[in-house]
PDB file of C-alpha atoms in Angstrom:
ATOM      1  CA  MET A  21       9.873  -8.011  -0.302  1.00  0.00           C
ATOM      2  CA  ILE A  22      13.066  -6.325  -1.388  1.00  0.00           C
ATOM      3  CA  SER A  23      16.414  -7.134   0.176  1.00  0.00           C
ATOM      4  CA  VAL A  24      18.855  -4.471   1.322  1.00  0.00           C
ATOM      5  CA  PRO A  25      22.222  -4.801   3.087  1.00  0.00           C
ATOM      6  CA  LEU A  26      22.273  -4.510   6.841  1.00  0.00           C
ATOM      7  CA  ALA A  27      24.732  -1.647   6.517  1.00  0.00           C
ATOM      8  CA  PHE A  28      21.934   0.579   5.298  1.00  0.00           C
ATOM      9  CA  ALA A  29      19.275  -0.528   7.763  1.00  0.00           C
ATOM     10  CA  ALA A  30      19.925   2.434  10.057  1.00  0.00           C
ATOM     11  CA  LEU A  31      18.960   4.852   7.315  1.00  0.00           C
ATOM     12  CA  ALA A  32      15.441   3.481   7.326  1.00  0.00           C
ATOM     13  CA  LEU A  33      14.897   4.449  10.914  1.00  0.00           C
ATOM     14  CA  ALA A  34      14.695   8.062   9.772  1.00  0.00           C
ATOM     15  CA  GLY A  35      11.889   7.034   7.423  1.00  0.00           C
ATOM     16  CA  ALA A  36      13.786   7.517   4.156  1.00  0.00           C
ATOM     17  CA  ALA A  37      15.469   5.055   1.850  1.00  0.00           C
ATOM     18  CA  PRO A  38      18.671   6.194   0.138  1.00  0.00           C
ATOM     19  CA  ALA A  39      18.312   6.857  -3.549  1.00  0.00           C
ATOM     20  CA  ASN A  40      21.406   4.782  -4.250  1.00  0.00           C
ATOM     21  CA  ALA A  41      20.605   1.613  -2.306  1.00  0.00           C
ATOM     22  CA  PRO A  42      22.908  -1.204  -3.443  1.00  0.00           C
ATOM     23  CA  ALA A  43      21.619  -3.960  -5.676  1.00  0.00           C
ATOM     24  CA  SER A  44      20.824  -7.477  -4.562  1.00  0.00           C
ATOM     25  CA  ALA A  45      19.286 -10.588  -6.076  1.00  0.00           C
ATOM     26  CA  LYS A  46      16.334 -10.267  -3.738  1.00  0.00           C
ATOM     27  CA  ALA A  47      15.531  -6.766  -4.883  1.00  0.00           C
ATOM     28  CA  VAL A  48      15.754  -7.789  -8.528  1.00  0.00           C
ATOM     29  CA  ALA A  49      13.228 -10.571  -7.949  1.00  0.00           C
ATOM     30  CA  GLU A  50      10.693  -8.468  -6.074  1.00  0.00           C
ATOM     31  CA  ALA A  51      11.022  -4.940  -7.427  1.00  0.00           C
ATOM     32  CA  GLN A  52      11.329  -5.039 -11.193  1.00  0.00           C
ATOM     33  CA  VAL A  53       8.554  -3.069 -12.804  1.00  0.00           C
ATOM     34  CA  PRO A  54       6.821  -4.425 -15.924  1.00  0.00           C
ATOM     35  CA  ALA A  55       6.528  -2.404 -19.116  1.00  0.00           C
ATOM     36  CA  LYS A  56       2.854  -3.321 -19.441  1.00  0.00           C
ATOM     37  CA  VAL A  57       0.201  -4.667 -17.124  1.00  0.00           C
ATOM     38  CA  LYS A  58      -3.232  -5.658 -18.384  1.00  0.00           C
ATOM     39  CA  ALA A  59      -5.752  -3.211 -17.053  1.00  0.00           C
ATOM     40  CA  PRO A  60      -7.805  -3.964 -13.929  1.00  0.00           C
ATOM     41  CA  ALA A  61     -11.376  -2.769 -12.872  1.00  0.00           C
ATOM     42  CA  LYS A  62     -13.269  -0.098 -11.061  1.00  0.00           C
ATOM     43  CA  ALA A  63     -14.963  -0.794  -7.770  1.00  0.00           C
ATOM     44  CA  LYS A  64     -18.236   0.910  -6.876  1.00  0.00           C
ATOM     45  CA  THR A  65     -17.539   4.245  -5.270  1.00  0.00           C
ATOM     46  CA  THR A  66     -20.254   4.693  -2.698  1.00  0.00           C
ATOM     47  CA  ALA A  67     -19.673   7.013   0.216  1.00  0.00           C
ATOM     48  CA  LYS A  68     -19.647   4.197   2.783  1.00  0.00           C
ATOM     49  CA  ALA A  69     -19.369   0.450   2.654  1.00  0.00           C
ATOM     50  CA  LYS A  70     -18.452  -2.197   5.191  1.00  0.00           C
ATOM     51  CA  THR A  71     -16.948  -4.513   2.606  1.00  0.00           C
ATOM     52  CA  PRO A  72     -15.558  -2.779  -0.470  1.00  0.00           C
ATOM     53  CA  ALA A  73     -16.217  -4.813  -3.589  1.00  0.00           C
ATOM     54  CA  LYS A  74     -13.293  -6.047  -5.596  1.00  0.00           C
ATOM     55  CA  ALA A  75     -13.099  -4.750  -9.137  1.00  0.00           C
ATOM     56  CA  SER A  76     -14.343  -6.633 -12.157  1.00  0.00           C
ATOM     57  CA  PRO A  77     -11.543  -8.296 -14.151  1.00  0.00           C
ATOM     58  CA  LYS A  78     -12.903  -6.990 -17.456  1.00  0.00           C
ATOM     59  CA  ALA A  79     -12.498  -3.272 -16.810  1.00  0.00           C
ATOM     60  CA  THR A  80      -9.538  -1.140 -17.823  1.00  0.00           C
ATOM     61  CA  GLU A  81      -6.623  -0.620 -15.460  1.00  0.00           C
ATOM     62  CA  THR A  82      -7.485   3.054 -15.034  1.00  0.00           C
ATOM     63  CA  GLU A  83     -10.992   2.031 -14.026  1.00  0.00           C
ATOM     64  CA  GLN A  84      -9.728  -0.580 -11.567  1.00  0.00           C
ATOM     65  CA  ALA A  85      -7.414   1.995 -10.033  1.00  0.00           C
ATOM     66  CA  GLY A  86     -10.511   4.025  -9.254  1.00  0.00           C
ATOM     67  CA  ALA A  87      -8.997   7.264 -10.525  1.00  0.00           C
ATOM     68  CA  PRO A  88     -11.456   9.946 -11.660  1.00  0.00           C
ATOM     69  CA  ASP A  89     -11.369  10.227 -15.452  1.00  0.00           C
ATOM     70  CA  LYS A  90     -11.766  13.997 -15.502  1.00  0.00           C
ATOM     71  CA  GLU A  91      -9.798  16.646 -13.705  1.00  0.00           C
ATOM     72  CA  GLY A  92     -11.613  18.100 -10.740  1.00  0.00           C
ATOM     73  CA  ALA A  93     -14.045  15.212 -10.288  1.00  0.00           C
ATOM     74  CA  ALA A  94     -15.139  16.407  -6.846  1.00  0.00           C
ATOM     75  CA  GLU A  95     -17.746  13.698  -6.377  1.00  0.00           C
ATOM     76  CA  TYR A  96     -15.245  10.840  -6.278  1.00  0.00           C
ATOM     77  CA  ALA A  97     -15.747   8.945  -3.000  1.00  0.00           C
ATOM     78  CA  PRO A  98     -14.199   5.511  -2.570  1.00  0.00           C
ATOM     79  CA  ALA A  99     -15.945   2.671  -0.753  1.00  0.00           C
ATOM     80  CA  LEU A 100     -14.084   2.240   2.534  1.00  0.00           C
ATOM     81  CA  SER A 101     -14.368  -0.441   5.169  1.00  0.00           C
ATOM     82  CA  ASP A 102     -15.305   0.776   8.654  1.00  0.00           C
ATOM     83  CA  SER A 103     -11.679   0.581   9.824  1.00  0.00           C
ATOM     84  CA  ALA A 104     -10.282   2.359   6.772  1.00  0.00           C
ATOM     85  CA  ALA A 105     -12.942   5.071   7.045  1.00  0.00           C
ATOM     86  CA  LEU A 106     -12.096   5.634  10.729  1.00  0.00           C
ATOM     87  CA  VAL A 107      -8.383   5.915   9.977  1.00  0.00           C
ATOM     88  CA  ALA A 108      -9.109   8.286   7.084  1.00  0.00           C
ATOM     89  CA  ARG A 109     -11.205  10.544   9.345  1.00  0.00           C
ATOM     90  CA  TRP A 110      -8.512  10.502  12.022  1.00  0.00           C
ATOM     91  CA  ILE A 111      -5.761  11.443   9.553  1.00  0.00           C
ATOM     92  CA  ALA A 112      -7.817  14.256   8.024  1.00  0.00           C
ATOM     93  CA  GLY A 113      -9.038  15.560  11.364  1.00  0.00           C
ATOM     94  CA  SER A 114      -5.659  15.549  13.103  1.00  0.00           C
ATOM     95  CA  GLN A 115      -3.560  16.285   9.999  1.00  0.00           C
ATOM     96  CA  ASP A 116      -1.381  13.381  11.042  1.00  0.00           C
ATOM     97  CA  ASN A 117       0.041  13.263   7.502  1.00  0.00           C
ATOM     98  CA  GLY A 118       1.921  16.520   8.095  1.00  0.00           C
ATOM     99  CA  ALA A 119       0.908  18.153   4.797  1.00  0.00           C
ATOM    100  CA  LEU A 120       2.146  15.156   2.809  1.00  0.00           C
ATOM    101  CA  PRO A 121       0.154  12.817   0.541  1.00  0.00           C
ATOM    102  CA  TYR A 122      -0.749   9.440   1.948  1.00  0.00           C
ATOM    103  CA  ILE A 123      -1.993   5.960   1.164  1.00  0.00           C
ATOM    104  CA  ILE A 124      -4.189   3.760   3.327  1.00  0.00           C
ATOM    105  CA  VAL A 125      -3.623   0.052   2.669  1.00  0.00           C
ATOM    106  CA  ASP A 126      -6.559  -2.002   3.931  1.00  0.00           C
ATOM    107  CA  LYS A 127      -5.016  -5.458   4.239  1.00  0.00           C
ATOM    108  CA  PRO A 128      -8.225  -7.334   5.165  1.00  0.00           C
ATOM    109  CA  PHE A 129      -9.828  -6.100   1.935  1.00  0.00           C
ATOM    110  CA  ALA A 130      -6.654  -6.066  -0.181  1.00  0.00           C
ATOM    111  CA  ARG A 131      -7.179  -2.503  -1.346  1.00  0.00           C
ATOM    112  CA  ALA A 132      -5.255   0.788  -1.293  1.00  0.00           C
ATOM    113  CA  TYR A 133      -6.617   4.338  -1.157  1.00  0.00           C
ATOM    114  CA  LEU A 134      -4.634   7.360  -2.315  1.00  0.00           C
ATOM    115  CA  PHE A 135      -5.115  10.828  -0.796  1.00  0.00           C
ATOM    116  CA  ASP A 136      -3.456  14.150  -1.526  1.00  0.00           C
ATOM    117  CA  ALA A 137      -1.882  16.312   1.174  1.00  0.00           C
ATOM    118  CA  THR A 138      -5.225  17.939   2.018  1.00  0.00           C
ATOM    119  CA  GLY A 139      -6.938  14.601   2.593  1.00  0.00           C
ATOM    120  CA  LYS A 140      -8.839  14.563  -0.685  1.00  0.00           C
ATOM    121  CA  PRO A 141      -9.333  10.997  -1.982  1.00  0.00           C
ATOM    122  CA  LEU A 142      -7.891  10.609  -5.464  1.00  0.00           C
ATOM    123  CA  ALA A 143      -7.925   6.918  -6.353  1.00  0.00           C
ATOM    124  CA  ASP A 144      -8.278   3.383  -5.022  1.00  0.00           C
ATOM    125  CA  ALA A 145      -7.041   0.074  -6.352  1.00  0.00           C
ATOM    126  CA  PRO A 146      -6.666  -3.609  -5.471  1.00  0.00           C
ATOM    127  CA  VAL A 147      -3.305  -4.643  -4.055  1.00  0.00           C
ATOM    128  CA  LEU A 148      -1.255  -7.772  -3.600  1.00  0.00           C
ATOM    129  CA  ILE A 149       0.202  -8.157  -0.114  1.00  0.00           C
ATOM    130  CA  GLY A 150       2.252 -10.578   1.985  1.00  0.00           C
ATOM    131  CA  LYS A 151       1.258 -14.217   1.690  1.00  0.00           C
ATOM    132  CA  ALA A 152       1.122 -14.798   5.441  1.00  0.00           C
ATOM    133  CA  LEU A 153      -1.331 -13.266   7.883  1.00  0.00           C
ATOM    134  CA  GLY A 154       0.459 -11.132  10.435  1.00  0.00           C
ATOM    135  CA  ASP A 155       1.099  -7.539  11.390  1.00  0.00           C
ATOM    136  CA  GLU A 156       4.765  -7.596  12.349  1.00  0.00           C
ATOM    137  CA  ALA A 157       7.882  -8.289  10.331  1.00  0.00           C
ATOM    138  CA  THR A 158      10.323 -10.936  11.534  1.00  0.00           C
ATOM    139  CA  PRO A 159      13.498  -9.266  12.880  1.00  0.00           C
ATOM    140  CA  GLY A 160      16.272  -9.460  10.307  1.00  0.00           C
ATOM    141  CA  VAL A 161      13.991 -10.489   7.449  1.00  0.00           C
ATOM    142  CA  GLY A 162      15.171  -7.551   5.357  1.00  0.00           C
ATOM    143  CA  ALA A 163      18.680  -9.012   5.151  1.00  0.00           C
ATOM    144  CA  LYS A 164      17.512 -12.408   3.896  1.00  0.00           C
ATOM    145  CA  SER A 165      17.315 -13.589   0.314  1.00  0.00           C
ATOM    146  CA  LEU A 166      13.914 -14.664  -0.986  1.00  0.00           C
ATOM    147  CA  SER A 167      14.849 -18.328  -0.685  1.00  0.00           C
ATOM    148  CA  GLU A 168      15.706 -17.866   3.001  1.00  0.00           C
ATOM    149  CA  ILE A 169      12.338 -16.387   3.949  1.00  0.00           C
ATOM    150  CA  GLY A 170      10.002 -18.904   5.577  1.00  0.00           C
ATOM    151  CA  PRO A 171       6.250 -19.060   4.869  1.00  0.00           C
ATOM    152  CA  ALA A 172       5.327 -17.380   8.172  1.00  0.00           C
ATOM    153  CA  GLU A 173       7.744 -14.518   7.506  1.00  0.00           C
ATOM    154  CA  LYS A 174       5.994 -13.359   4.322  1.00  0.00           C
ATOM    155  CA  THR A 175       3.995 -10.654   6.069  1.00  0.00           C
ATOM    156  CA  THR A 176       3.193  -7.056   5.245  1.00  0.00           C
ATOM    157  CA  PRO A 177       3.707  -5.208   8.543  1.00  0.00           C
ATOM    158  CA  ALA A 178       0.930  -2.945   9.804  1.00  0.00           C
ATOM    159  CA  GLY A 179       1.599   0.587  10.962  1.00  0.00           C
ATOM    160  CA  ARG A 180       2.334   4.170   9.995  1.00  0.00           C
ATOM    161  CA  PHE A 181       5.334   4.563   7.707  1.00  0.00           C
ATOM    162  CA  LEU A 182       7.074   7.593   6.229  1.00  0.00           C
ATOM    163  CA  ALA A 183       7.642   6.415   2.670  1.00  0.00           C
ATOM    164  CA  LYS A 184      10.097   7.779   0.116  1.00  0.00           C
ATOM    165  CA  PHE A 185      11.320   6.746  -3.294  1.00  0.00           C
ATOM    166  CA  GLY A 186      14.702   5.090  -3.625  1.00  0.00           C
ATOM    167  CA  LEU A 187      16.574   2.574  -5.704  1.00  0.00           C
ATOM    168  CA  ALA A 188      16.430  -1.161  -5.206  1.00  0.00           C
ATOM    169  CA  ALA A 189      18.487  -3.831  -6.915  1.00  0.00           C
ATOM    170  CA  GLY A 190      18.743  -3.616 -10.676  1.00  0.00           C
ATOM    171  CA  ASN A 191      18.495   0.182 -10.435  1.00  0.00           C
ATOM    172  CA  GLN A 192      14.735  -0.148  -9.966  1.00  0.00           C
ATOM    173  CA  LYS A 193      12.920   2.795  -8.410  1.00  0.00           C
ATOM    174  CA  VAL A 194      10.436   1.820  -5.689  1.00  0.00           C
ATOM    175  CA  LEU A 195       8.523   3.523  -2.904  1.00  0.00           C
ATOM    176  CA  TRP A 196      10.194   2.265   0.254  1.00  0.00           C
ATOM    177  CA  VAL A 197       7.528   1.758   2.913  1.00  0.00           C
ATOM    178  CA  ASP A 198       9.620   0.062   5.598  1.00  0.00           C
ATOM    179  CA  TYR A 199      13.246   0.066   4.485  1.00  0.00           C
ATOM    180  CA  THR A 200      14.597  -1.928   7.423  1.00  0.00           C
ATOM    181  CA  THR A 201      12.345  -4.899   6.630  1.00  0.00           C
ATOM    182  CA  SER A 202      12.659  -4.398   2.862  1.00  0.00           C
ATOM    183  CA  VAL A 203       8.983  -3.684   2.290  1.00  0.00           C
ATOM    184  CA  ALA A 204       8.232  -1.467  -0.684  1.00  0.00           C
ATOM    185  CA  LEU A 205       5.242  -0.428  -2.766  1.00  0.00           C
ATOM    186  CA  HIS A 206       5.650  -1.048  -6.489  1.00  0.00           C
ATOM    187  CA  THR A 207       4.003  -2.616  -9.505  1.00  0.00           C
ATOM    188  CA  ILE A 208       3.927  -6.341 -10.270  1.00  0.00           C
ATOM    189  CA  PRO A 209       7.456  -7.698 -10.858  1.00  0.00           C
ATOM    190  CA  VAL A 210       8.460  -8.805 -14.327  1.00  0.00           C
ATOM    191  CA  GLY A 211       8.582 -12.548 -14.882  1.00  0.00           C
ATOM    192  CA  ASN A 212       6.764 -13.575 -11.722  1.00  0.00           C
ATOM    193  CA  LYS A 213       5.445 -17.140 -11.726  1.00  0.00           C
ATOM    194  CA  GLU A 214       2.543 -16.756  -9.281  1.00  0.00           C
ATOM    195  CA  ASN A 215      -0.025 -15.350 -11.735  1.00  0.00           C
ATOM    196  CA  ARG A 216       0.026 -12.079  -9.852  1.00  0.00           C
ATOM    197  CA  LYS A 217      -1.800 -10.150 -12.558  1.00  0.00           C
ATOM    198  CA  ALA A 218      -4.671 -12.656 -12.540  1.00  0.00           C
ATOM    199  CA  ARG A 219      -4.749 -12.598  -8.746  1.00  0.00           C
ATOM    200  CA  MET A 220      -5.021  -8.820  -8.729  1.00  0.00           C
ATOM    201  CA  LEU A 221      -7.835  -8.954 -11.296  1.00  0.00           C
ATOM    202  CA  SER A 222      -9.815 -11.734  -9.640  1.00  0.00           C
ATOM    203  CA  LYS A 223     -13.028 -11.114  -7.717  1.00  0.00           C
ATOM    204  CA  THR A 224     -11.757 -12.804  -4.564  1.00  0.00           C
ATOM    205  CA  ILE A 225      -9.620 -11.265  -1.839  1.00  0.00           C
ATOM    206  CA  GLU A 226      -7.869 -14.363  -0.497  1.00  0.00           C
ATOM    207  CA  ASP A 227      -5.698 -14.852  -3.590  1.00  0.00           C
ATOM    208  CA  ASN A 228      -4.310 -11.314  -3.246  1.00  0.00           C
ATOM    209  CA  ARG A 229      -1.985 -12.641  -0.560  1.00  0.00           C
ATOM    210  CA  ILE A 230       1.036 -13.773  -2.558  1.00  0.00           C
ATOM    211  CA  THR A 231       4.038 -11.449  -2.067  1.00  0.00           C
ATOM    212  CA  PHE A 232       7.018 -11.765   0.260  1.00  0.00           C
ATOM    213  CA  GLY A 233       5.786  -8.657   2.081  1.00  0.00           C
ATOM    214  CA  CYS A 234       5.848  -5.922  -0.536  1.00  0.00           C
ATOM    215  CA  ILE A 235       2.702  -4.169  -1.718  1.00  0.00           C
ATOM    216  CA  ASN A 236       1.997  -4.586  -5.444  1.00  0.00           C
ATOM    217  CA  VAL A 237      -0.326  -2.063  -7.091  1.00  0.00           C
ATOM    218  CA  PRO A 238      -1.664  -1.550 -10.649  1.00  0.00           C
ATOM    219  CA  MET A 239       0.482   0.511 -13.007  1.00  0.00           C
ATOM    220  CA  ALA A 240      -2.153   3.236 -13.466  1.00  0.00           C
ATOM    221  CA  PHE A 241      -2.457   3.725  -9.699  1.00  0.00           C
ATOM    222  CA  TYR A 242       1.335   3.793  -9.354  1.00  0.00           C
ATOM    223  CA  ASN A 243       2.349   5.885 -12.361  1.00  0.00           C
ATOM    224  CA  LYS A 244      -0.551   8.349 -12.415  1.00  0.00           C
ATOM    225  CA  GLY A 245      -1.081   8.714  -8.691  1.00  0.00           C
ATOM    226  CA  VAL A 246       1.692   7.533  -6.387  1.00  0.00           C
ATOM    227  CA  VAL A 247       4.693   8.692  -8.412  1.00  0.00           C
ATOM    228  CA  PRO A 248       3.558  12.299  -9.053  1.00  0.00           C
ATOM    229  CA  LEU A 249       2.490  12.818  -5.433  1.00  0.00           C
ATOM    230  CA  PHE A 250       5.332  11.053  -3.602  1.00  0.00           C
ATOM    231  CA  GLN A 251       8.324  11.690  -5.834  1.00  0.00           C
ATOM    232  CA  LYS A 252       9.243  15.071  -4.351  1.00  0.00           C
ATOM    233  CA  LYS A 253       9.012  14.764  -0.581  1.00  0.00           C
ATOM    234  CA  GLY A 254       7.536  11.315  -0.055  1.00  0.00           C
ATOM    235  CA  GLY A 255       4.447  10.745   2.060  1.00  0.00           C
ATOM    236  CA  TYR A 256       2.865   8.387   4.549  1.00  0.00           C
ATOM    237  CA  VAL A 257       1.590   4.847   4.131  1.00  0.00           C
ATOM    238  CA  TYR A 258      -0.870   3.606   6.747  1.00  0.00           C
ATOM    239  CA  VAL A 259      -1.154  -0.192   6.650  1.00  0.00           C
ATOM    240  CA  LEU A 260      -4.202  -1.556   8.471  1.00  0.00           C
ATOM    241  CA  PRO A 261      -3.739  -4.731  10.552  1.00  0.00           C
ATOM    242  CA  ASP A 262      -4.979  -8.247   9.876  1.00  0.00           C
ATOM    243  CA  SER A 263      -5.805  -9.184  13.471  1.00  0.00           C
ATOM    244  CA  THR A 264      -4.120  -6.716  15.844  1.00  0.00           C
ATOM    245  CA  PRO A 265      -6.638  -4.240  17.307  1.00  0.00           C
ATOM    246  CA  LEU A 266      -6.720  -1.096  15.178  1.00  0.00           C
ATOM    247  CA  GLU A 267      -6.116   1.180  18.156  1.00  0.00           C
ATOM    248  CA  ASP A 268      -3.013  -0.800  19.123  1.00  0.00           C
ATOM    249  CA  VAL A 269      -1.516  -0.077  15.704  1.00  0.00           C
ATOM    250  CA  PHE A 270      -2.727   3.532  15.553  1.00  0.00           C
ATOM    251  CA  PRO A 271      -3.116   4.635  19.220  1.00  0.00           C
ATOM    252  CA  ARG A 272      -4.284   8.146  18.361  1.00  0.00           C
ATOM    253  CA  VAL A 273      -7.342   6.728  16.613  1.00  0.00           C
ATOM    254  CA  ARG A 274      -8.772   6.511  20.152  1.00  0.00           C
ATOM    255  CA  VAL A 275      -9.015  10.300  20.190  1.00  0.00           C
ATOM    256  CA  GLN A 276     -11.020  10.262  16.975  1.00  0.00           C
ATOM    257  CA  THR A 277     -13.334   7.633  18.404  1.00  0.00           C
ATOM    258  CA  VAL A 278     -13.945   9.684  21.567  1.00  0.00           C
ATOM    259  CA  LEU A 279     -14.597  12.851  19.568  1.00  0.00           C
ATOM    260  CA  GLU A 280     -17.105  11.109  17.326  1.00  0.00           C
ATOM    261  CA  ALA A 281     -18.865   9.529  20.315  1.00  0.00           C
ATOM    262  CA  ALA A 282     -19.188  12.962  21.944  1.00  0.00           C
ATOM    263  CA  GLN A 283     -20.775  14.372  18.809  1.00  0.00           C
ATOM    264  CA  ASN A 284     -23.428  11.659  18.671  1.00  0.00           C
TER     265      ASN A 284
END
């Protein structure tokens, strides 16, 4: 979670974070990007899977990010949970992304999937998300310092967000997902004391819940995928819910469900 002054909260309602967002102690703590992160591992990339496997901690970071090693690797197909696969089909079928790249963050499986503007899957990677279960951000949480945020407030909100790059405290560049609640997507902060790198590399999913609400991703996934695709015009981030019904978070998924039922 990255703090921003209330004076700039209105800017987030348009979906874009200002490139010159003022600095704050909260943003320094959550958004600093490390120079190096030990590489994570590659999950199996089958066409369908109900429970995507978490990557092995011994693989390289590029492998864990799930990025194809060679240009034009058309056969790359990430293992998606049923919910993530449904959302992916809905986005591609309806072109809900508006010709922009997008990321699907599957909170229940602590994994992110990167797609280009045409809906082609490019990479997947494990993520660290908010420590607390929950699909809504506490009102006003974006204006609080890290020490003021209670345990139940450390959630990564679910929903559809227009995300753009902007500056956080310490002149750090982050992908603002939900600017009003200070939720951004970035790499693991420097100097964190929660063993975040080990948590990201572990085989379990439960320990991936550790942040104040921000979404931490591996450096390879961020630098080689997110930055090149999102740096010009931004893109969308679709965050799947923990417990809220999927169709309550993404109402238009109902249309996709009806269409698929009619075809069967």
